[in-house]
Coordinates of C-alpha atoms in Angstrom, one line a residue:
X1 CA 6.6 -22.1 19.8
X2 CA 2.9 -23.6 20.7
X3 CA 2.1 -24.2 17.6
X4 CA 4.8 -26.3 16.5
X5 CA 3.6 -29.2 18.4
X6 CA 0.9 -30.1 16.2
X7 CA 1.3 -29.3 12.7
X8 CA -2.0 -29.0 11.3
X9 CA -2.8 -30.9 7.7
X10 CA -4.7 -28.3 6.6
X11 CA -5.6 -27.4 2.5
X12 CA -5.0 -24.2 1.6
X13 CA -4.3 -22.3 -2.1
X14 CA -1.8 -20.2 -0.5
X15 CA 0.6 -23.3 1.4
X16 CA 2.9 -22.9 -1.8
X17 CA 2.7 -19.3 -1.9
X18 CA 7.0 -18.5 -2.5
X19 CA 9.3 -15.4 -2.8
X20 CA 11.1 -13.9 -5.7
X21 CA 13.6 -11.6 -5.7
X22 CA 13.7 -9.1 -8.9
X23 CA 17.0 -9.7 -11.0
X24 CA 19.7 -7.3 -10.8
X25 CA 18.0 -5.0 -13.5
X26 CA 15.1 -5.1 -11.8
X27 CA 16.2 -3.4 -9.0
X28 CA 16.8 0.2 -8.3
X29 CA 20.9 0.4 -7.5
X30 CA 23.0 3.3 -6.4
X31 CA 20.5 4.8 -4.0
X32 CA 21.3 6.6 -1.2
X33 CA 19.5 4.9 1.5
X34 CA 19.3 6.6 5.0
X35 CA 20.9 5.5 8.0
X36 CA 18.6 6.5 10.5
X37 CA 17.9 4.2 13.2
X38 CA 14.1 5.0 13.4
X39 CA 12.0 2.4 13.5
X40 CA 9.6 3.0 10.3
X41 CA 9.7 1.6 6.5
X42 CA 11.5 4.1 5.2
X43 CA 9.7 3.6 1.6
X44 CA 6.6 4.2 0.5
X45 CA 5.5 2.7 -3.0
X46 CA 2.3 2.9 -5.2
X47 CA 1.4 1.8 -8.9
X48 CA 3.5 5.0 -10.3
X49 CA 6.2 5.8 -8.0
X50 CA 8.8 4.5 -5.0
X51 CA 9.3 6.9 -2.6
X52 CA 12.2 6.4 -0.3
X53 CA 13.9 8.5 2.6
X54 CA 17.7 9.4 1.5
X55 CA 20.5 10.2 3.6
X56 CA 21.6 13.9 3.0
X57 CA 23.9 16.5 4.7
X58 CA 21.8 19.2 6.1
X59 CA 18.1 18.6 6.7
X60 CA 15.9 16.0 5.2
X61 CA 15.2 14.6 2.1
X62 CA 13.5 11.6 0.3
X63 CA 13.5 10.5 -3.3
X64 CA 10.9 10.0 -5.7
X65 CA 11.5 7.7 -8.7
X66 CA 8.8 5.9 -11.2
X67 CA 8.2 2.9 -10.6
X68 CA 10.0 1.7 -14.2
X69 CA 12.4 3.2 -14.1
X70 CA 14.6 0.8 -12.8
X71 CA 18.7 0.1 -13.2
X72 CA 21.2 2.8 -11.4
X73 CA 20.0 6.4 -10.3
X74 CA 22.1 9.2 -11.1
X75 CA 23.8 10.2 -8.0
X76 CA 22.0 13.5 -9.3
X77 CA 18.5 12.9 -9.2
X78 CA 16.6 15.6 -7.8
X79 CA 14.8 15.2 -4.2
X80 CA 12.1 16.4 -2.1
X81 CA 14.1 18.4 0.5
X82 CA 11.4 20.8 2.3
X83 CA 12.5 19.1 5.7
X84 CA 15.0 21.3 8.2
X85 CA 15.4 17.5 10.0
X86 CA 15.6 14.3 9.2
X87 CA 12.7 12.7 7.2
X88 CA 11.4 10.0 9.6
X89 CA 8.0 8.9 7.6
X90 CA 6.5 9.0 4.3
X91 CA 3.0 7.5 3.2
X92 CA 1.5 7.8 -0.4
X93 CA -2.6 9.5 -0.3
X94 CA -4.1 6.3 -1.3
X95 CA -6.4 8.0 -3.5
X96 CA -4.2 10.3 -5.4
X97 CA -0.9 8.7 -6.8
X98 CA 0.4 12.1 -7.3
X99 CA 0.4 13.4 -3.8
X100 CA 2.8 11.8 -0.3
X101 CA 2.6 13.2 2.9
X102 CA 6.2 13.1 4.7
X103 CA 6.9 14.4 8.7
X104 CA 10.6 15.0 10.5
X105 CA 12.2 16.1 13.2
X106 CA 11.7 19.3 12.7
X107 CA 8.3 19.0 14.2
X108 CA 6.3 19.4 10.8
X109 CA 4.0 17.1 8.2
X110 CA 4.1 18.6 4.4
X111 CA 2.2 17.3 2.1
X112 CA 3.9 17.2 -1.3
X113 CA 2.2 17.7 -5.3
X114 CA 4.5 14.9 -7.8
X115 CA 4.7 16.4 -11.2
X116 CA 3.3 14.0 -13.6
X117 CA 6.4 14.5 -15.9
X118 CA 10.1 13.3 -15.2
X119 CA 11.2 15.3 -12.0
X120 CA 14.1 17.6 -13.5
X121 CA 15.1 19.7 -9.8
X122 CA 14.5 19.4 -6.4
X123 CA 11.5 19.9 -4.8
X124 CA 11.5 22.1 -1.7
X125 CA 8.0 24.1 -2.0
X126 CA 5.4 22.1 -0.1
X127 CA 1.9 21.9 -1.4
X128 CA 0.5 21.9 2.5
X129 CA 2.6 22.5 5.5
X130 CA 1.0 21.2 9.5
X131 CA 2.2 23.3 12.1
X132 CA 0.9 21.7 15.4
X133 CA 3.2 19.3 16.7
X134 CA 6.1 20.7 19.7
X135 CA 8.4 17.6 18.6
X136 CA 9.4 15.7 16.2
X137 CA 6.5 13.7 14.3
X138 CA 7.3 10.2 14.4
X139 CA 4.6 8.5 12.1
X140 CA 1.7 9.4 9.5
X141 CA -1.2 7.9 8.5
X142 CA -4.0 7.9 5.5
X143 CA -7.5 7.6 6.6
X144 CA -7.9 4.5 4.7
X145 CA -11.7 5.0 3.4
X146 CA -12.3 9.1 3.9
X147 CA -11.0 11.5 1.6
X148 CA -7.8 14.2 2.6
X149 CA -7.9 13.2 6.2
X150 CA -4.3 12.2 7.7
X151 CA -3.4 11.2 11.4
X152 CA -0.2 12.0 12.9
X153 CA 2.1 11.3 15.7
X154 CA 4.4 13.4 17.3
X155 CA 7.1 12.8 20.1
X156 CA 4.9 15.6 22.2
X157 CA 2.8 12.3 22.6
X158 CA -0.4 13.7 21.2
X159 CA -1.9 12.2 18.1
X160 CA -3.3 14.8 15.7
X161 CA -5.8 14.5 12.7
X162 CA -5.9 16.9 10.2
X163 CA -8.4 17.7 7.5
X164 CA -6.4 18.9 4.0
X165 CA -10.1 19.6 2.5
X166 CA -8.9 23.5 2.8
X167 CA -7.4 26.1 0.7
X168 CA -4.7 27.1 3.4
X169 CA -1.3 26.0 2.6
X170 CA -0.4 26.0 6.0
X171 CA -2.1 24.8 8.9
X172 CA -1.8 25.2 12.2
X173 CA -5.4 23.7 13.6
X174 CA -5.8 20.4 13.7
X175 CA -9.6 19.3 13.5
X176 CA -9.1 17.1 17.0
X177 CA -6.2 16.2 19.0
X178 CA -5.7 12.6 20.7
X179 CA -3.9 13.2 24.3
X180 CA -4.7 9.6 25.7
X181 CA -0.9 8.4 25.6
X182 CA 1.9 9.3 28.4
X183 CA 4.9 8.0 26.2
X184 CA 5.3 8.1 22.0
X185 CA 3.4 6.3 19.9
X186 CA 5.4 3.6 18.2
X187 CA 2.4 2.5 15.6
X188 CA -0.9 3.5 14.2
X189 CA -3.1 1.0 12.3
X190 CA -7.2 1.4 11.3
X191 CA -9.9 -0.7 10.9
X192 CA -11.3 -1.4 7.6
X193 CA -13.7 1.4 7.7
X194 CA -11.5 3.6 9.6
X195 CA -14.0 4.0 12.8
X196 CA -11.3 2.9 15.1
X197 CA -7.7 3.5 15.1
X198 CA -5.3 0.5 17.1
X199 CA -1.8 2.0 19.0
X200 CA 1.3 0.6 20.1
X201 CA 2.9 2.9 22.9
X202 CA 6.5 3.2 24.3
X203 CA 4.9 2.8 27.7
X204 CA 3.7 -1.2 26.3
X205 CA 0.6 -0.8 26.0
X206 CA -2.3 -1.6 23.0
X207 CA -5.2 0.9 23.4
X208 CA -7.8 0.6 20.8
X209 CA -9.4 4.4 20.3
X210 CA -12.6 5.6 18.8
X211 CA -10.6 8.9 17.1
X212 CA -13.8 11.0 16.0
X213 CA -14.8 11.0 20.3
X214 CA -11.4 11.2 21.4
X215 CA -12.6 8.1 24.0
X216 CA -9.6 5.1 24.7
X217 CA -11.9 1.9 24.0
X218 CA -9.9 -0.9 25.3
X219 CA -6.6 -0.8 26.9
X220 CA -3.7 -3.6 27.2
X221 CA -1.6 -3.6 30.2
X222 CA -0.5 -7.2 30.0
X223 CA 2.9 -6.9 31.1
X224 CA 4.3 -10.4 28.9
X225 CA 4.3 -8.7 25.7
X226 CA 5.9 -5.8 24.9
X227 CA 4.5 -4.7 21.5
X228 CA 6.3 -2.3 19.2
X229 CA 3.8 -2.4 16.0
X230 CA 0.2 -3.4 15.7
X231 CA -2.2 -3.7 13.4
X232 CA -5.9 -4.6 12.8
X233 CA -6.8 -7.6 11.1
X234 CA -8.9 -7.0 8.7
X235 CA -12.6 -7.6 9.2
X236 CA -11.4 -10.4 11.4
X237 CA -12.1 -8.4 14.4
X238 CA -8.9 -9.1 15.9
X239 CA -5.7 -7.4 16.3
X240 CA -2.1 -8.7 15.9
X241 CA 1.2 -6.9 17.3
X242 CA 4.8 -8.2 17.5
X243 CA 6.9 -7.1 19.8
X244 CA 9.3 -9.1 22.5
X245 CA 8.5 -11.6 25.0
X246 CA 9.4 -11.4 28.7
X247 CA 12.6 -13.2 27.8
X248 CA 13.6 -10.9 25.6
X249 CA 12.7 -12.9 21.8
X250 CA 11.1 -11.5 19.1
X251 CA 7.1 -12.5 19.3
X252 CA 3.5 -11.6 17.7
X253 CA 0.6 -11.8 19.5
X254 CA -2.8 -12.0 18.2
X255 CA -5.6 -10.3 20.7
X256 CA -9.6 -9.9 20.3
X257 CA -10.4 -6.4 19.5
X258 CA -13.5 -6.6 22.3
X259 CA -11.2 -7.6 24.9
X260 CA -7.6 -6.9 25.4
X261 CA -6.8 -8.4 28.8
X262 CA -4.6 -11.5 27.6
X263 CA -3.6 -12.3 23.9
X264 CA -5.5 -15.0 22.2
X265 CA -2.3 -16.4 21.1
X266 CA 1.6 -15.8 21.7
X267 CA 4.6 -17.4 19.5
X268 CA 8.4 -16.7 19.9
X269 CA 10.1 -16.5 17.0
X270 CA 13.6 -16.3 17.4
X271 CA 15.9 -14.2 19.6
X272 CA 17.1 -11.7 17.5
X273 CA 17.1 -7.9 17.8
X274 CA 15.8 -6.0 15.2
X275 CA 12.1 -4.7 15.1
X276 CA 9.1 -6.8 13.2
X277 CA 7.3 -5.0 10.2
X278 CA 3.8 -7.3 10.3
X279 CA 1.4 -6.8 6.9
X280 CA -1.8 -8.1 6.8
X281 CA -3.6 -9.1 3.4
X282 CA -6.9 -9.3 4.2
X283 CA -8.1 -10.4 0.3
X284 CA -5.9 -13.5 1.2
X285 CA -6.2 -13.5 5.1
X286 CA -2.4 -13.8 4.8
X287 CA 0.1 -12.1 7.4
X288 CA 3.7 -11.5 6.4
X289 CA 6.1 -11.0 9.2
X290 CA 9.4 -9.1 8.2
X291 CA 12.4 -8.9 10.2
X292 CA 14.9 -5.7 10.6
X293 CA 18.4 -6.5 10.2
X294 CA 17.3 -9.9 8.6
X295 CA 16.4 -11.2 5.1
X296 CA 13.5 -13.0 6.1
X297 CA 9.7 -12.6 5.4
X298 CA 7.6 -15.4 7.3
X299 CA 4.3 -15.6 6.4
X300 CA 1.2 -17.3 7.8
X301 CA -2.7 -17.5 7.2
X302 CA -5.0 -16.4 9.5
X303 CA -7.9 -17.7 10.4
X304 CA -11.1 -16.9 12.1
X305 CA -11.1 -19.6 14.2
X306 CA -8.7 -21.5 15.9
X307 CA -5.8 -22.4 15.5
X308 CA -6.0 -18.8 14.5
X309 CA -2.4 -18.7 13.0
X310 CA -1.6 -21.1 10.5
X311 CA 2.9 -20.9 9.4
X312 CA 2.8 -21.3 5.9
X313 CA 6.3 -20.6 4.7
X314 CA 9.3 -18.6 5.3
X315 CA 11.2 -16.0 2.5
X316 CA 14.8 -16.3 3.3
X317 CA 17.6 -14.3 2.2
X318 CA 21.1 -13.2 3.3
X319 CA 20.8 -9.3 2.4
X320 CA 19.3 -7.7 5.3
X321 CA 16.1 -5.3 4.9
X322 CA 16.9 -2.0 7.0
X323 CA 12.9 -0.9 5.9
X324 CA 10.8 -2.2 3.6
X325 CA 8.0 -0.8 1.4
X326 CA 4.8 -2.4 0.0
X327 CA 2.9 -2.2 -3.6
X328 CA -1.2 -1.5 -3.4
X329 CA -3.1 -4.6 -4.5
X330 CA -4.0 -3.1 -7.6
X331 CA -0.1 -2.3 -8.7
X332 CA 0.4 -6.3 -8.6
X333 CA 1.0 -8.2 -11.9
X334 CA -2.2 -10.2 -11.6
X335 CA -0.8 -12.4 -14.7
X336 CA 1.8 -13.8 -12.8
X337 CA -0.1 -14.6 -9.9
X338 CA 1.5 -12.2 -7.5
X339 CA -0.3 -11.5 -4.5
X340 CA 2.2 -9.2 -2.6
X341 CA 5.0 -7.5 -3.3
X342 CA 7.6 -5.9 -1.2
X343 CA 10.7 -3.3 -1.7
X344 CA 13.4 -4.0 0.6
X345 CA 15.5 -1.7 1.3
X346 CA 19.5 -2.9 1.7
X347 CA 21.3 0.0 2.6
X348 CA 24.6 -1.8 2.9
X349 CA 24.6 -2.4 -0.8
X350 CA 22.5 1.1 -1.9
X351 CA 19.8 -1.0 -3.6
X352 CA 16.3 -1.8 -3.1
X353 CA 15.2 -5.3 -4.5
X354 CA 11.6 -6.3 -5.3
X355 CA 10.3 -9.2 -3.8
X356 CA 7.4 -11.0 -5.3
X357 CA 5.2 -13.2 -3.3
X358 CA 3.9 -16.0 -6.1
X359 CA 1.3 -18.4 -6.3
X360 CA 2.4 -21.3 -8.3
X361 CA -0.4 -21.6 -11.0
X362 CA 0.0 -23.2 -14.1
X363 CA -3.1 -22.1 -15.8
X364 CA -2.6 -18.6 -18.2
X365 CA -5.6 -17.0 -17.1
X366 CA -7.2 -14.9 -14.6
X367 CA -7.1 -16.6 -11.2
X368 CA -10.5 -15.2 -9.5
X369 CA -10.6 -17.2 -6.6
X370 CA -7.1 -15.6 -5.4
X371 CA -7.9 -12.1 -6.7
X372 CA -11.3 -11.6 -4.4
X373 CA -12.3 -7.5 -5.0
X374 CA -10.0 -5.5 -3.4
X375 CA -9.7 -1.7 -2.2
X376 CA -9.6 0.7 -4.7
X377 CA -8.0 4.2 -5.5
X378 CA -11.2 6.6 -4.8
X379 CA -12.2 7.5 -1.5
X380 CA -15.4 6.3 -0.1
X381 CA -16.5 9.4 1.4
X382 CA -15.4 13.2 2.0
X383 CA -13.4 14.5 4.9
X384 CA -16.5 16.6 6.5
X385 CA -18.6 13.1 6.1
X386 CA -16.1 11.0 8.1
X387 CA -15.8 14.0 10.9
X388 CA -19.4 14.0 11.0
X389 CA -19.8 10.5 12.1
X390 CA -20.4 8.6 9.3
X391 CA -18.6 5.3 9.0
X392 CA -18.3 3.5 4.7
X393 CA -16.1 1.1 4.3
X394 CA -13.5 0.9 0.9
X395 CA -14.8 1.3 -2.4
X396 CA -13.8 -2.5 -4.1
X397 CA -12.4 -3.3 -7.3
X398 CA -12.0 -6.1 -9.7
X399 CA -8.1 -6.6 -10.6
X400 CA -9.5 -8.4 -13.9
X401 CA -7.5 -7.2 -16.9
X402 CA -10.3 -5.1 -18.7
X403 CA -13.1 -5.3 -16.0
X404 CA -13.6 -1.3 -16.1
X405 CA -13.1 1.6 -17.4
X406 CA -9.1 1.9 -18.1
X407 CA -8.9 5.3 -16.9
X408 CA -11.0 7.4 -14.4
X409 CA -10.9 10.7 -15.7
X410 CA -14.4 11.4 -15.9
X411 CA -14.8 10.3 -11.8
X412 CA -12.4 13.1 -11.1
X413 CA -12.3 16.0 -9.8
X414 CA -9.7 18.5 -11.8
X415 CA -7.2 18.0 -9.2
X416 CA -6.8 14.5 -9.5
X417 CA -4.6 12.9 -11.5
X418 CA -6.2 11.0 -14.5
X419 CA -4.3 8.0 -14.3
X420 CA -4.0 5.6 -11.5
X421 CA -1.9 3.2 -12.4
X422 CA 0.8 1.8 -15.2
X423 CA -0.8 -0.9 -16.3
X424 CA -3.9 0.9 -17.2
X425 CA -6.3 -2.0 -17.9
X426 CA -6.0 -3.6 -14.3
X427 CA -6.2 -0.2 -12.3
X428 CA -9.7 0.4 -12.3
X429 CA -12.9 -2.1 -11.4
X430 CA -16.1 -1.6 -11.0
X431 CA -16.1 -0.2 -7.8
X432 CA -18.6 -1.9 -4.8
X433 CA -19.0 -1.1 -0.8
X434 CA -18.4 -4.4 0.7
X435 CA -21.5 -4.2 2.6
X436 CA -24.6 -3.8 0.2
X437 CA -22.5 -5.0 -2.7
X438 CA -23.5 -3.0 -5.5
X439 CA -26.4 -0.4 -5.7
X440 CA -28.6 -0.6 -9.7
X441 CA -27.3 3.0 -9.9
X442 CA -23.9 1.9 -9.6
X443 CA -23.9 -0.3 -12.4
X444 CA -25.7 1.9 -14.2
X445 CA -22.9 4.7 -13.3
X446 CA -20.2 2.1 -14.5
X447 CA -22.3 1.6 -17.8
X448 CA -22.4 5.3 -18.5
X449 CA -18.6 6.0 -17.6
X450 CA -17.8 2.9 -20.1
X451 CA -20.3 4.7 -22.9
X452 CA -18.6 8.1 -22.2
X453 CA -14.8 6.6 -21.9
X454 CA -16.1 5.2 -25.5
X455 CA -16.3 8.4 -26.2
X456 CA -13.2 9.8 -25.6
X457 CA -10.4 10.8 -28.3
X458 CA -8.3 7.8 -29.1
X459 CA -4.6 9.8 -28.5
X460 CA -6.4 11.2 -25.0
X461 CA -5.5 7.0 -24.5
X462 CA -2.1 7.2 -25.7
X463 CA -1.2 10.6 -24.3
X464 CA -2.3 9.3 -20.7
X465 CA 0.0 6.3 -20.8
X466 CA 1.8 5.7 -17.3
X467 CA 0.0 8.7 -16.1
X468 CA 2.5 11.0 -17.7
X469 CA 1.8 13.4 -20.5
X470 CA 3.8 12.3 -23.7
X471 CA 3.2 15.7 -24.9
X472 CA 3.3 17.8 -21.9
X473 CA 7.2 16.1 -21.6
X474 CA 10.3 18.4 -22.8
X475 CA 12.3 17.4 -24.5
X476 CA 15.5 15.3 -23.7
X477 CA 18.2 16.9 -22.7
X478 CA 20.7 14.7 -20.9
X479 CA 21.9 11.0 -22.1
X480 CA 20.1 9.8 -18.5
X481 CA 16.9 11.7 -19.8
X482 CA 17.0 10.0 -23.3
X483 CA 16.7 6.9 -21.3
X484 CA 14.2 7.5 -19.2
X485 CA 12.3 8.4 -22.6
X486 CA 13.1 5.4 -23.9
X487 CA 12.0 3.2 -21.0
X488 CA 8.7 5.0 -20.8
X489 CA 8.1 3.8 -24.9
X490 CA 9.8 0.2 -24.1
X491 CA 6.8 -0.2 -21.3
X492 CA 4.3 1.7 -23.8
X493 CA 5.1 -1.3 -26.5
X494 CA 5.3 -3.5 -23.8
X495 CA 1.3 -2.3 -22.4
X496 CA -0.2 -2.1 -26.1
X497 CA 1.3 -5.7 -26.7
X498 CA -0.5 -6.8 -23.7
X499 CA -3.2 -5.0 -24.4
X500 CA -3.7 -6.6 -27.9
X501 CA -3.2 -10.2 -26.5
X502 CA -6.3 -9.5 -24.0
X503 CA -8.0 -8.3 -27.1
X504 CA -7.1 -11.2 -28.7
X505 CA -8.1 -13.8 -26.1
X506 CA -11.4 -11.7 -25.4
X507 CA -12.1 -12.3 -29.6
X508 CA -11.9 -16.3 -29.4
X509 CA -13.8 -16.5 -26.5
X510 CA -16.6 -14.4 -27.9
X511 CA -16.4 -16.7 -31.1
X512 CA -16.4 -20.3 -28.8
X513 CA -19.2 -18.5 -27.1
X514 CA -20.9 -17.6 -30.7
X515 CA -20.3 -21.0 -32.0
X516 CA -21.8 -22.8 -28.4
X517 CA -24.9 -20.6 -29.3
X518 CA -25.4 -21.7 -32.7
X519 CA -24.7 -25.1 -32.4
X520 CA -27.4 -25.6 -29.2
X521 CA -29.7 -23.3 -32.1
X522 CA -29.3 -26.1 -34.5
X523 CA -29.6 -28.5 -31.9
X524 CA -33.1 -28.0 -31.1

């Protein structure tokens, strides 16, 4: 362990960041957890719904649940069972929270439609189907700034990217096909704007591609580290992977995007077996480290210069994560001062247990200066733009309480879902490219959505709530159903309450502000 040598005094708001496990009825119990040994999360979560891959005779399934609804599942609870093998990845459209992608062993990716009512039977009809890889597909990926494109992997070692811009429902043409690796791919990451794409390859080496010209960019071939996952850092220009060390422990590298010949930075960790899940956080330039087969999340802060990798802390627990899922930035509870939150996945007890990364602030408001602007849920640009060369980086919004308009229904096209998230008033910001922050016309957009959201019927407010039509919803049926009913209306209460308090708070600092004015007025 370099580092260890010379601790480094160093202030930071994030040196007291600390984990906190959800209590027991927090957590979703009674869950059929697969037992697969592939290497993925497993889980795939996003501000409406968990998704997680189940173990089931015959085929493959995974299981859909709202993100509320929280307690024991019914050992009957419909699944998504399109799959003829075993589901090995699943991955939420990050601009639709209605719509996962999942790929098997059966060779195929589907593309799944999540009714916005309570699920009452399985699913088994895809929405898409992609016909193109000879083996199993190992891995999927969201572009993470173009609309409906998706890269996957397949054990026939050829990457594939699809467009689902189309009215097929099943395709068999991908628009371009990667061929530059001679083992599997074991990981996929992108760069912010998703012009380049990093891989991790059975045969232990990095290559960082350009994916639109099909051209290997950089290649790794330092035989010291042999990486399993990587991923891009950010803006940082620099990519980290974890993997094992000649001696066999368990160790992340950090490497310069422009020049992969030897690792800016290596440190062992310990000597234990199981894989390492990295995730970066680029709002707080933190990276978590989390173990397979262990409870433990370490966590550091990354930095542009060096040291480069600061150890900040280390989650520790004594129920081992088998895979682990991750909530979007704008699902977090931004009152609480969470800045990341995980789902670990404990298949030895059936339950998945939330895990809260705090900052400890004692103030009750909003903390800007830990809640930068952060990516949003609409897509920068279109499919066709991204294949035809053009590079945007994520639209950006503000996780203030009340900083935009609480729903984007008027930003949508039919298809989309209205709703993007529960809490309503922190899902949507005004949204800015990081680049030219903020065109007039934006702002003038925003101002015009607000005026027209005005506008709206008040019950198109209520009926909206959690993304689920009240109305559209039959009625219960079953005791399990009534619950889930009266869940949903616990957390309805629960988001008018807080919706009311923000009110409330927003009406005394208006009158400060009114009184401020009139007494500099009398002043002069």
């Amino acid at each position: 362990m370099g580092m260890s040598w010379h601790p480094q005094y160093r202030s930071s708001k994030f040196r007291h960041v600390y984990g906190k496990a959800a209590s027991k009825e927090k957590c979703y119990d009674c869950v059929p957890i697969t037992h697969s040994v592939h290497d993925n999360h497993f889980c795939a979560v996003n501000p409406h719904f968990i998704a997680v891959v189940t173990e089931c005779a015959g085929g493959g399934a995974f299981l859909v649940i709202p993100i509320h609804q929280t307690g024991k599942l019914d050992p009957h609870y419909p699944r998504i069972c399109g799959h003829k093998g075993n589901v090995l990845d699943i991955k939420w459209n990050p601009f639709n929270d209605f719509v996962i992608a999942s790929c098997s062993e059966d060779a195929t990716v589907k593309i799944w439609d999540i009714p916005k009512h309570l699920l009452t039977k399985n699913i088994t009809t895809p929405k898409k189907e992609l016909l193109g890889h000879a083996r199993r597909v190992g891995l999927i990926e969201w572009h993470p700034t173009a609309n409906n494109i998706l890269f996957s992997s397949g054990h026939d070692y050829k990457i594939m990217i699809w467009n689902l811009d189309t009215r097929e429902d099943v395709l068999s043409n991908p628009v371009k096909i990667l061929d530059a690796h001679k083992d599997v791919v074991l990981s996929m990451s992108f760069n912010t704007d998703g012009s380049l794409l990093a891989t991790a390859c059975r045969d232990k080496k990095i290559r960082l591609i350009d994916p639109r010209a099909r051209t290997v960019l950089q290649e790794a071939s330092y035989k010291a580290h042999r990486a399993n996952k990587v991923l891009f850092l950010g803006n940082m220009k620099k990519l980290l992977s974890t993997g094992t060390s000649r001696w066999n422990n368990r160790q992340i590298a950090l490497w310069d995007q422009n020049d992969l010949s030897v690792p800016l930075l290596e440190e062992d960790l310990d000597g234990s077996s199981g894989l390492l899940f990295p995730f970066y956080d680029s709002d707080t330039n933190m990276l978590y480290i989390v173990g397979k087969g262990d409870g433990n999340i370490r966590y550091y802060e990354i930095s542009p210069e060096k040291p480069y990798l600061s150890y900040l802390m280390e989650y520790r627990s004594h129920l081992p994560q088998k895979g682990i899922g991750m909530m979007p930035k704008r699902g977090l509870e931004v009152s609480a001062c969470e800045i990341f939150r995980f789902y670990k996945l404990i298949p030895t007890k059936s339950l998945i247990e939330p895990v809260s990364m705090i900052v400890p602030r004692r103030s009750e408001s909003y903390q800007e200066d830990i809640y930068p602007l952060t990516t949003g849920c609409q897509p920068s640009m279109t499919a066709q733009e991204w294949l035809n060369g053009v590079n945007k980086g994520p639209l950006l919004v503000s996780l203030k309480p009340g900083s935009g308009p609480v729903n984007s229904l008027l930003q949508l096209p039919e298809s989309e879902p209205p709703v993007k998230s529960p809490d309503l008033n922190k899902s949507q910001g005004g949204r800015m490219p990081p680049e030219e922050m903020q065109k007039k016309s934006e702002i003038k957009d925003s101002r015009n959505l607000l005026k027209a959201e005005e506008r709206l019927p008040k019950n198109e407010h209520m009926r909206l709530s959690n993304g689920f039509d009240v109305f559209e919803c039959p009625p219960p049926k079953t005791e399990n159903e009534l619950l889930q009913m009266f869940y949903r209306q616990q957390e309805e209460i629960r988001r008018l309450r807080e919706l009311l308090n923000q009110r409330d708070v927003k009406i005394k600092q208006l009158e400060l502000e009114l009184r401020n004015v009139y007494t500099d007025t009398g002043r002069y």
